[in-house]
Amino acid sequence: MRISQEYFDELKGQKITAYTLINNNGMEVTSLDFGCIITKLVVPDRDGVLENVVLGFDTIDEYVTRSPYFGAIVGRFAGRIKNAEFTLNNEIYQLVQNDNSNHLHGGLKGFDKVMWETNVVENEDSASLVFSYLSMDGEEGYPGNLLMKVTYTLNNDNELIISYNGKSDQDTLLNMTNHTYFNLSGHVKRNIFNHQLILKSNTFLELDEKYIPTGKILEVNGTPFDFQIGRKIVDGVNSNHPQNILVGNGYDHPFLLNENNNNEILVMDSESGRKLTIETDQPAVVLYTSNQLPDSFSIRGIQSEKYLGLCLETQGLPDSIHHPHFPSSILKKEEVYCSVTKYKFSVY
Ligand code: FUC
């Protein structure tokens, strides 16, 4: 295992560093201390060819001005909170409105746009980046001083393990995820239409026209939302299902997971032979097929357009604070938020 570290860019006089973890098979994960952004993830295809399989940029300016959360850690709350407000312990909290009148992905300056203190840890069979950030009471509207730690570990089994650890001095909301856009073709040679997805989930959340959960939990049976035996992403693009059409022809939906820590999410690209297996302890995964990716810029020389990346955001349910029948995302004072998601790369 190796760790390298190099100057990436500068933002308002602050130096941003890119850290790269490299395992004995040549798999590489590069991440910034800004937003814990994964800029590159290099994995072999079935012929052993090492290529990058995530969307990312080479300058900080692109991340700050136009990135739709490429590779970033999202917090304090992944997904939307209706009307950007909530009541907790009889107190009303007004959050930053950054998605119409709603709150999205932690606000205008969420965890994806702050500097994280970074430490490197090297072991024989793994290497880790440990990121820490103290989010102050009132930041983006949330209560409590929250100390957050996010750890990226790469091992020699081609696994990237992301673990989250948080503690607040007041009751607060917390729902963390990583917002990587995967494209297993390698260097974005094709869009994700033919990526095959298997998901151990038989229900998903209905969304309203602002992408806020209505509260209804729908069965996947007989719909393009049924990934239990596997289907291609293009099915949801061509679908007449009102929920596929609503989000811009594709998916932008939370799926409730039937199982945890048991190969519950699988993505395969038959042309490259790359396979990604995700395991998590989170109750849900948001499947987002980059339906809103603008075509107004390029991504490392490739024209940006819809469907270039596939996001599988393991997390709690969006807007859960307004739906008592959803699993709670309240983090109690002095209790520890602890969660792990594992991404394993292999070939078939
Ligand atoms: C996802 C989606 C949103 C949004 C964002 C960039 O998590 O749920 O709709 O477009 O990412």
CSV table of N, CA and C and ligand atoms in Angstrom, one decimal, residues 68-69 80 104-105 179 181 211 252 286 288 292 313, ligand 1:
chain,number,residue,atom,x,y,z
A,68,PRO,N,-22.1,19.3,-9.5
A,68,PRO,CA,-23.3,18.8,-8.8
A,68,PRO,C,-22.9,17.7,-7.8
A,69,TYR,N,-22.0,18.1,-6.8
A,69,TYR,CA,-21.6,17.2,-5.7
A,69,TYR,C,-20.7,16.0,-6.2
A,80,ARG,N,-33.4,16.1,0.4
A,80,ARG,CA,-34.2,17.3,0.6
A,80,ARG,C,-34.9,17.4,2.0
A,104,LEU,N,-31.4,21.4,0.4
A,104,LEU,CA,-30.8,20.2,-0.3
A,104,LEU,C,-29.4,20.0,0.1
A,105,HIS,N,-29.0,18.8,0.5
A,105,HIS,CA,-27.6,18.3,0.7
A,105,HIS,C,-26.9,19.3,1.7
A,179,HIS,N,-21.4,11.3,-2.6
A,179,HIS,CA,-22.1,11.6,-3.8
A,179,HIS,C,-21.3,11.3,-5.1
A,181,TYR,N,-20.3,9.9,-8.6
A,181,TYR,CA,-21.0,9.5,-9.9
A,181,TYR,C,-20.1,8.5,-10.5
A,211,TYR,N,-39.4,16.9,-6.0
A,211,TYR,CA,-38.6,15.8,-5.6
A,211,TYR,C,-38.6,15.6,-4.1
A,252,ASP,N,-34.3,9.2,-9.6
A,252,ASP,CA,-33.8,10.1,-8.6
A,252,ASP,C,-34.5,9.8,-7.3
A,286,VAL,N,-30.3,6.2,-2.4
A,286,VAL,CA,-30.9,7.0,-3.5
A,286,VAL,C,-30.2,6.7,-4.8
A,288,TYR,N,-29.6,7.9,-8.4
A,288,TYR,CA,-29.7,9.1,-9.2
A,288,TYR,C,-28.9,8.9,-10.5
A,292,GLN,N,-30.1,15.5,-14.3
A,292,GLN,CA,-30.1,16.9,-14.3
A,292,GLN,C,-28.7,17.5,-14.7
A,313,GLU,N,-26.4,6.7,-3.5
A,313,GLU,CA,-26.2,7.4,-2.3
A,313,GLU,C,-26.8,6.6,-1.1
B,1,FUC,C1,-29.1,13.9,-6.1
B,1,FUC,C2,-30.5,14.2,-6.4
B,1,FUC,C3,-30.9,15.6,-6.6
B,1,FUC,C4,-29.8,16.5,-7.1
B,1,FUC,C5,-28.4,16.2,-6.7
B,1,FUC,C6,-27.4,16.8,-7.5
B,1,FUC,O1,-28.9,13.4,-4.8
B,1,FUC,O2,-31.4,13.6,-5.5
B,1,FUC,O3,-32.1,15.7,-7.3
B,1,FUC,O4,-29.9,16.7,-8.5
B,1,FUC,O5,-28.2,14.9,-6.4
